[in-house]
Amino acid sequence: MKPMGPIPDGFVPGPHGGLTISGEPAVGLFDRSGGTPLFVYDRSLIGRKIAQFRAVMPDNVALHYAVKANPYAPLLEWLVSYVDGFDLASSGELATLERAGGLVLPVSFAGPGKRDTELTQAIERGVTIHLESEGEADRALAIADRLGITPKLAVRVNPPFALKGAGMKMGGLASPFGVDADRVPALVCHLIDAGANWRGLHVYAGSQLLHAEPLIETQRLTVELAARIATEVGREPPELNLGGGFGIPYASTDIALDVDRVGQALGETLRAAPDILSSTRYAIELGRWLVGEAGVYLTRVIDVKDSGGRRFAITDGGLQHMLAATGNFGQLLRRNYPIANAAKFGEESSQEVTVTGCLCTPLDLLGDEVMLPPVGVGDIIAIFCAGAYGLSASPQNFLSQPVARELLL
Ligand SMILES: *Cc1c(COP(=O)(O)O)cnc(C)c1O
């Protein structure tokens, strides 16, 4: 038997013992979706996270949603009423967000390798471009000049420090992301001289962080760095995007991030910030922490077989929809995501089973030697923590399997 991650709060057995999602029996959702495999996202759980953020973070810190975590259009439409802004990483995301009505909020666009067409679309729509290099700055200025529009430009800074303990580190190293900190004041002066609307600075130091202390320290260093740059430029930055990186527990050894502590410490950091930041609007951009635990991936058992003394449950899903749960999304070690037999959610786990997808590759492993209530053909397997970096972060075309459905409750 191998351990699995903790089932997130908010998922409980219904009167008949089966898993309910947002009060509805999970196994009944297929009538509405048209079948399996299915991603279900529970709005009420995302709402709880947003409320928690508001309760613990300082009032002058805006909450932005990082669209790349989950770009499902109905989710974006709903989020427009609850977050303060959106962060994009491509013009494809911009198009989805525009259709979802999200351009009424402040929107920023970060990411290396923005094409001229993407810069054009962003400038035309009043989106703030987070510049990743001097070359990109010059292309954006030339495009804006041609369009006769004053562009909103911010600079993403490659900080001289790294976020310790992050699942993915960005910063403190040579990097395709952001402009090295020592060159940022000159670039900002260049933008201002060229007549751009300089919107401020952006530092994103990493992702999937579960420890409060390094995150607190990174936010403190980010504020210090922004003040230093602003002082050199001689101008207050209208906005400072502090990044995000809040993680969620996926595996048995993961502990939840203490956001109360992060919020309290950030309050102290901002109260002590230098005067040059006194009118700055702060933002934190989150994807995974907001939506990750609100999503469940549901897949049906096609076959149960025994081999070499082990039992296998083979499902109609797999890594083509939920790559991250198979440990192939950049993880160093494969660890079991929380997983359940949906119809028998309230029952005792009495059988060891290995849950796989239907692809012909040993990589397609959804639950390795997990303990579940007995699994039979036709049962529904639920994989939790599927709300972020699920479907859109998976190779859907691999093996030409059917696409997964999605549903927002
Ligand atoms: C990916 C990304 C995010 C979102 O990260 P999460 O771990 O989902 O919160 C935010 N900002 C930038 C710049 C990113 O690249």
mmCIF file of C-alpha atoms in Angstrom, residues 49-292:
data_model
loop_
_atom_site.group_PDB
_atom_site.id
_atom_site.type_symbol
_atom_site.label_atom_id
_atom_site.label_comp_id
_atom_site.label_asym_id
_atom_site.label_seq_id
_atom_site.Cartn_x
_atom_site.Cartn_y
_atom_site.Cartn_z
ATOM 1 C CA LYS A 49 -11.006 30.471 -0.816
ATOM 2 C CA ILE A 50 -11.743 33.966 -2.084
ATOM 3 C CA ALA A 51 -13.443 34.828 1.216
ATOM 4 C CA GLN A 52 -10.477 33.425 3.138
ATOM 5 C CA PHE A 53 -8.071 35.550 1.071
ATOM 6 C CA ARG A 54 -10.146 38.678 1.725
ATOM 7 C CA ALA A 55 -10.303 37.930 5.440
ATOM 8 C CA VAL A 56 -6.579 37.442 5.987
ATOM 9 C CA MET A 57 -4.873 39.717 3.450
ATOM 10 C CA PRO A 58 -4.392 43.477 3.899
ATOM 11 C CA ASP A 59 -7.212 45.569 2.369
ATOM 12 C CA ASN A 60 -4.919 47.235 -0.177
ATOM 13 C CA VAL A 61 -3.928 43.922 -1.801
ATOM 14 C CA ALA A 62 -5.990 43.036 -4.873
ATOM 15 C CA LEU A 63 -6.719 39.429 -5.785
ATOM 16 C CA HIS A 64 -5.968 38.471 -9.376
ATOM 17 C CA TYR A 65 -6.757 35.145 -10.997
ATOM 18 C CA ALA A 66 -4.018 33.531 -13.115
ATOM 19 C CA VAL A 67 -6.050 32.203 -16.052
ATOM 20 C CA LYS A 68 -3.530 29.512 -17.014
ATOM 21 C CA ALA A 69 -4.428 27.462 -13.911
ATOM 22 C CA ASN A 70 -7.882 26.803 -15.373
ATOM 23 C CA PRO A 71 -9.224 28.707 -18.387
ATOM 24 C CA TYR A 72 -12.681 27.027 -18.442
ATOM 25 C CA ALA A 73 -14.943 29.784 -19.817
ATOM 26 C CA PRO A 74 -17.911 29.394 -17.396
ATOM 27 C CA LEU A 75 -15.437 29.549 -14.511
ATOM 28 C CA LEU A 76 -13.950 32.811 -15.832
ATOM 29 C CA GLU A 77 -17.451 34.260 -16.345
ATOM 30 C CA TRP A 78 -18.267 33.530 -12.725
ATOM 31 C CA LEU A 79 -14.929 34.799 -11.374
ATOM 32 C CA VAL A 80 -15.440 38.227 -12.982
ATOM 33 C CA SER A 81 -17.791 39.099 -10.100
ATOM 34 C CA TYR A 82 -15.440 37.924 -7.353
ATOM 35 C CA VAL A 83 -11.812 38.744 -8.180
ATOM 36 C CA ASP A 84 -10.166 42.135 -8.779
ATOM 37 C CA GLY A 85 -8.269 41.321 -11.944
ATOM 38 C CA PHE A 86 -6.896 38.644 -14.254
ATOM 39 C CA ASP A 87 -3.415 37.639 -15.327
ATOM 40 C CA LEU A 88 -2.890 36.175 -18.770
ATOM 41 C CA ALA A 89 -0.080 34.260 -20.406
ATOM 42 C CA SER A 90 -1.202 34.228 -24.062
ATOM 43 C CA SER A 91 -3.530 35.904 -26.533
ATOM 44 C CA GLY A 92 -5.549 32.669 -26.563
ATOM 45 C CA GLU A 93 -6.298 33.289 -22.894
ATOM 46 C CA LEU A 94 -7.041 36.915 -23.747
ATOM 47 C CA ALA A 95 -9.642 35.829 -26.311
ATOM 48 C CA THR A 96 -11.272 33.418 -23.833
ATOM 49 C CA LEU A 97 -11.312 36.073 -21.124
ATOM 50 C CA GLU A 98 -12.775 38.654 -23.494
ATOM 51 C CA ARG A 99 -15.635 36.306 -24.427
ATOM 52 C CA ALA A 100 -16.196 35.660 -20.716
ATOM 53 C CA GLY A 101 -16.582 39.410 -20.105
ATOM 54 C CA GLY A 102 -13.387 39.639 -18.055
ATOM 55 C CA LEU A 103 -11.933 42.757 -19.687
ATOM 56 C CA VAL A 104 -14.019 44.975 -17.402
ATOM 57 C CA LEU A 105 -11.406 44.282 -14.703
ATOM 58 C CA PRO A 106 -7.687 45.166 -14.690
ATOM 59 C CA VAL A 107 -5.894 42.603 -16.841
ATOM 60 C CA SER A 108 -2.173 41.939 -17.192
ATOM 61 C CA PHE A 109 -0.305 39.815 -19.683
ATOM 62 C CA ALA A 110 3.014 38.208 -18.696
ATOM 63 C CA GLY A 111 5.044 35.485 -20.358
ATOM 64 C CA PRO A 112 8.154 35.211 -22.505
ATOM 65 C CA GLY A 113 7.942 35.228 -26.279
ATOM 66 C CA LYS A 114 4.903 37.412 -26.860
ATOM 67 C CA ARG A 115 4.356 37.685 -30.612
ATOM 68 C CA ASP A 116 3.741 41.049 -32.289
ATOM 69 C CA THR A 117 0.128 40.002 -32.883
ATOM 70 C CA GLU A 118 -0.264 39.317 -29.163
ATOM 71 C CA LEU A 119 1.275 42.664 -28.180
ATOM 72 C CA THR A 120 -1.056 44.363 -30.675
ATOM 73 C CA GLN A 121 -4.160 42.676 -29.246
ATOM 74 C CA ALA A 122 -3.154 43.528 -25.689
ATOM 75 C CA ILE A 123 -2.451 47.189 -26.501
ATOM 76 C CA GLU A 124 -5.704 47.556 -28.450
ATOM 77 C CA ARG A 125 -7.683 46.165 -25.508
ATOM 78 C CA GLY A 126 -5.989 48.236 -22.816
ATOM 79 C CA VAL A 127 -4.342 45.207 -21.207
ATOM 80 C CA THR A 128 -1.194 45.925 -19.174
ATOM 81 C CA ILE A 129 1.775 44.157 -20.715
ATOM 82 C CA HIS A 130 4.310 42.778 -18.270
ATOM 83 C CA LEU A 131 7.476 43.172 -20.305
ATOM 84 C CA GLU A 132 9.926 40.308 -20.145
ATOM 85 C CA SER A 133 12.846 41.943 -21.968
ATOM 86 C CA GLU A 134 14.170 45.180 -23.458
ATOM 87 C CA GLY A 135 13.525 43.793 -26.937
ATOM 88 C CA GLU A 136 9.892 43.128 -26.119
ATOM 89 C CA ALA A 137 9.640 46.677 -24.712
ATOM 90 C CA ASP A 138 10.840 48.159 -27.991
ATOM 91 C CA ARG A 139 8.449 46.023 -30.036
ATOM 92 C CA ALA A 140 5.537 47.052 -27.795
ATOM 93 C CA LEU A 141 6.475 50.752 -28.064
ATOM 94 C CA ALA A 142 6.754 50.541 -31.873
ATOM 95 C CA ILE A 143 3.376 48.782 -32.167
ATOM 96 C CA ALA A 144 1.697 51.302 -29.856
ATOM 97 C CA ASP A 145 3.181 54.134 -31.874
ATOM 98 C CA ARG A 146 1.818 52.657 -35.088
ATOM 99 C CA LEU A 147 -1.628 52.206 -33.480
ATOM 100 C CA GLY A 148 -1.599 55.701 -31.961
ATOM 101 C CA ILE A 149 -2.397 54.257 -28.516
ATOM 102 C CA THR A 150 -0.565 54.987 -25.254
ATOM 103 C CA PRO A 151 0.378 51.478 -24.099
ATOM 104 C CA LYS A 152 0.059 50.303 -20.504
ATOM 105 C CA LEU A 153 3.436 48.758 -19.724
ATOM 106 C CA ALA A 154 4.854 47.208 -16.565
ATOM 107 C CA VAL A 155 8.171 45.444 -16.136
ATOM 108 C CA ARG A 156 8.545 41.939 -14.851
ATOM 109 C CA VAL A 157 11.663 41.845 -12.725
ATOM 110 C CA ASN A 158 13.958 38.832 -12.522
ATOM 111 C CA PRO A 159 14.750 39.237 -8.829
ATOM 112 C CA PRO A 160 18.216 38.661 -7.351
ATOM 113 C CA PHE A 161 16.663 36.246 -4.822
ATOM 114 C CA ALA A 162 14.949 32.845 -5.116
ATOM 115 C CA LEU A 163 11.879 31.506 -3.369
ATOM 116 C CA LYS A 164 13.183 28.674 -1.173
ATOM 117 C CA GLY A 165 11.110 25.507 -1.120
ATOM 118 C CA ALA A 166 8.949 26.370 -4.092
ATOM 119 C CA GLY A 167 7.737 23.551 -6.321
ATOM 120 C CA MET A 168 8.996 25.597 -9.228
ATOM 121 C CA LYS A 169 11.580 28.317 -8.770
ATOM 122 C CA MET A 170 11.879 31.428 -10.867
ATOM 123 C CA GLY A 171 14.354 34.083 -9.828
ATOM 124 C CA GLY A 172 17.884 34.422 -8.553
ATOM 125 C CA LEU A 173 19.200 32.833 -11.725
ATOM 126 C CA ALA A 174 19.729 33.433 -15.411
ATOM 127 C CA SER A 175 16.171 33.298 -16.687
ATOM 128 C CA PRO A 176 13.914 33.674 -19.713
ATOM 129 C CA PHE A 177 11.438 35.380 -17.319
ATOM 130 C CA GLY A 178 11.675 39.050 -16.517
ATOM 131 C CA VAL A 179 14.445 41.615 -16.826
ATOM 132 C CA ASP A 180 17.468 41.318 -14.497
ATOM 133 C CA ALA A 181 16.812 43.675 -11.589
ATOM 134 C CA ASP A 182 19.868 45.888 -12.109
ATOM 135 C CA ARG A 183 18.713 46.799 -15.641
ATOM 136 C CA VAL A 184 15.105 47.579 -14.694
ATOM 137 C CA PRO A 185 15.486 51.275 -13.688
ATOM 138 C CA ALA A 186 17.000 52.134 -17.081
ATOM 139 C CA LEU A 187 14.220 50.271 -18.885
ATOM 140 C CA VAL A 188 11.492 52.011 -16.870
ATOM 141 C CA CYS A 189 13.059 55.433 -17.627
ATOM 142 C CA HIS A 190 13.111 54.479 -21.306
ATOM 143 C CA LEU A 191 9.385 53.575 -21.205
ATOM 144 C CA ILE A 192 8.473 56.839 -19.500
ATOM 145 C CA ASP A 193 10.602 58.877 -21.925
ATOM 146 C CA ALA A 194 8.899 57.125 -24.844
ATOM 147 C CA GLY A 195 5.510 58.302 -23.565
ATOM 148 C CA ALA A 196 4.184 54.951 -22.325
ATOM 149 C CA ASN A 197 1.832 54.653 -19.372
ATOM 150 C CA TRP A 198 4.209 52.946 -16.950
ATOM 151 C CA ARG A 199 2.046 50.745 -14.720
ATOM 152 C CA GLY A 200 4.664 49.407 -12.347
ATOM 153 C CA LEU A 201 6.526 46.234 -11.500
ATOM 154 C CA HIS A 202 5.900 42.502 -11.290
ATOM 155 C CA VAL A 203 7.905 39.845 -9.464
ATOM 156 C CA TYR A 204 6.953 36.192 -9.680
ATOM 157 C CA ALA A 205 9.351 34.009 -7.755
ATOM 158 C CA GLY A 206 7.779 30.539 -7.880
ATOM 159 C CA SER A 207 4.842 28.224 -7.526
ATOM 160 C CA GLN A 208 3.320 25.512 -5.233
ATOM 161 C CA LEU A 209 4.763 26.898 -2.017
ATOM 162 C CA LEU A 210 3.526 25.289 1.204
ATOM 163 C CA HIS A 211 5.792 26.970 3.760
ATOM 164 C CA ALA A 212 4.831 30.431 4.979
ATOM 165 C CA GLU A 213 8.288 31.645 6.018
ATOM 166 C CA PRO A 214 10.058 31.734 2.627
ATOM 167 C CA LEU A 215 6.949 33.235 1.034
ATOM 168 C CA ILE A 216 6.831 35.992 3.664
ATOM 169 C CA GLU A 217 10.528 36.674 3.163
ATOM 170 C CA THR A 218 10.092 36.802 -0.626
ATOM 171 C CA GLN A 219 7.252 39.317 -0.316
ATOM 172 C CA ARG A 220 9.398 41.453 2.014
ATOM 173 C CA LEU A 221 12.329 41.343 -0.423
ATOM 174 C CA THR A 222 9.989 42.117 -3.336
ATOM 175 C CA VAL A 223 8.685 45.275 -1.651
ATOM 176 C CA GLU A 224 12.238 46.325 -0.809
ATOM 177 C CA LEU A 225 13.391 45.714 -4.385
ATOM 178 C CA ALA A 226 10.434 47.627 -5.855
ATOM 179 C CA ALA A 227 11.145 50.598 -3.591
ATOM 180 C CA ARG A 228 14.795 50.576 -4.635
ATOM 181 C CA ILE A 229 13.900 50.511 -8.333
ATOM 182 C CA ALA A 230 11.248 53.216 -7.896
ATOM 183 C CA THR A 231 13.704 55.422 -6.053
ATOM 184 C CA GLU A 232 16.256 55.072 -8.836
ATOM 185 C CA VAL A 233 13.572 55.901 -11.406
ATOM 186 C CA GLY A 234 12.262 58.749 -9.258
ATOM 187 C CA ARG A 235 8.628 57.769 -9.727
ATOM 188 C CA GLU A 236 6.025 55.910 -7.658
ATOM 189 C CA PRO A 237 4.985 52.642 -9.291
ATOM 190 C CA PRO A 238 1.188 52.701 -9.696
ATOM 191 C CA GLU A 239 1.096 48.925 -9.267
ATOM 192 C CA LEU A 240 3.240 46.247 -7.685
ATOM 193 C CA ASN A 241 2.309 42.671 -8.514
ATOM 194 C CA LEU A 242 3.814 40.570 -5.718
ATOM 195 C CA GLY A 243 3.399 37.287 -7.578
ATOM 196 C CA GLY A 244 1.706 34.427 -5.768
ATOM 197 C CA GLY A 245 2.880 30.869 -5.502
ATOM 198 C CA PHE A 246 0.428 29.749 -2.808
ATOM 199 C CA GLY A 247 0.431 25.939 -2.880
ATOM 200 C CA ILE A 248 -2.059 23.226 -1.964
ATOM 201 C CA PRO A 249 -1.444 19.766 -0.456
ATOM 202 C CA TYR A 250 -1.404 17.040 -3.100
ATOM 203 C CA ALA A 251 0.446 14.246 -1.301
ATOM 204 C CA SER A 252 0.309 12.619 2.134
ATOM 205 C CA THR A 253 3.398 14.487 3.332
ATOM 206 C CA ASP A 254 2.192 17.947 2.170
ATOM 207 C CA ILE A 255 0.869 20.403 4.750
ATOM 208 C CA ALA A 256 -1.475 23.267 3.871
ATOM 209 C CA LEU A 257 0.017 26.752 3.565
ATOM 210 C CA ASP A 258 -0.695 28.947 6.600
ATOM 211 C CA VAL A 259 -2.239 31.901 4.751
ATOM 212 C CA ASP A 260 -3.213 33.609 8.023
ATOM 213 C CA ARG A 261 0.461 34.010 8.798
ATOM 214 C CA VAL A 262 1.257 35.153 5.272
ATOM 215 C CA GLY A 263 -1.488 37.780 5.417
ATOM 216 C CA GLN A 264 -0.435 39.060 8.802
ATOM 217 C CA ALA A 265 3.215 39.330 7.798
ATOM 218 C CA LEU A 266 2.338 41.032 4.520
ATOM 219 C CA GLY A 267 0.319 43.597 6.477
ATOM 220 C CA GLU A 268 3.418 44.347 8.546
ATOM 221 C CA THR A 269 5.611 44.511 5.428
ATOM 222 C CA LEU A 270 3.281 46.955 3.696
ATOM 223 C CA ARG A 271 2.848 49.160 6.770
ATOM 224 C CA ALA A 272 6.637 49.446 6.938
ATOM 225 C CA ALA A 273 7.038 50.073 3.174
ATOM 226 C CA PRO A 274 9.031 53.141 2.071
ATOM 227 C CA ASP A 275 7.047 56.313 1.207
ATOM 228 C CA ILE A 276 7.692 55.915 -2.503
ATOM 229 C CA LEU A 277 5.196 52.998 -2.417
ATOM 230 C CA SER A 278 2.552 54.875 -0.391
ATOM 231 C CA SER A 279 0.036 55.133 -3.251
ATOM 232 C CA THR A 280 0.938 51.832 -4.944
ATOM 233 C CA ARG A 281 -1.833 49.297 -5.623
ATOM 234 C CA TYR A 282 -0.646 45.823 -4.657
ATOM 235 C CA ALA A 283 -1.824 42.621 -6.281
ATOM 236 C CA ILE A 284 -1.333 38.924 -5.627
ATOM 237 C CA GLU A 285 -1.949 36.582 -8.562
ATOM 238 C CA LEU A 286 -3.200 33.117 -7.720
ATOM 239 C CA GLY A 287 -4.305 30.142 -9.741
ATOM 240 C CA ARG A 288 -3.787 26.812 -8.041
ATOM 241 C CA TRP A 289 -4.647 27.890 -4.483
ATOM 242 C CA LEU A 290 -7.968 29.396 -5.594
ATOM 243 C CA VAL A 291 -9.278 26.648 -7.836
ATOM 244 C CA GLY A 292 -7.116 23.539 -7.429
#
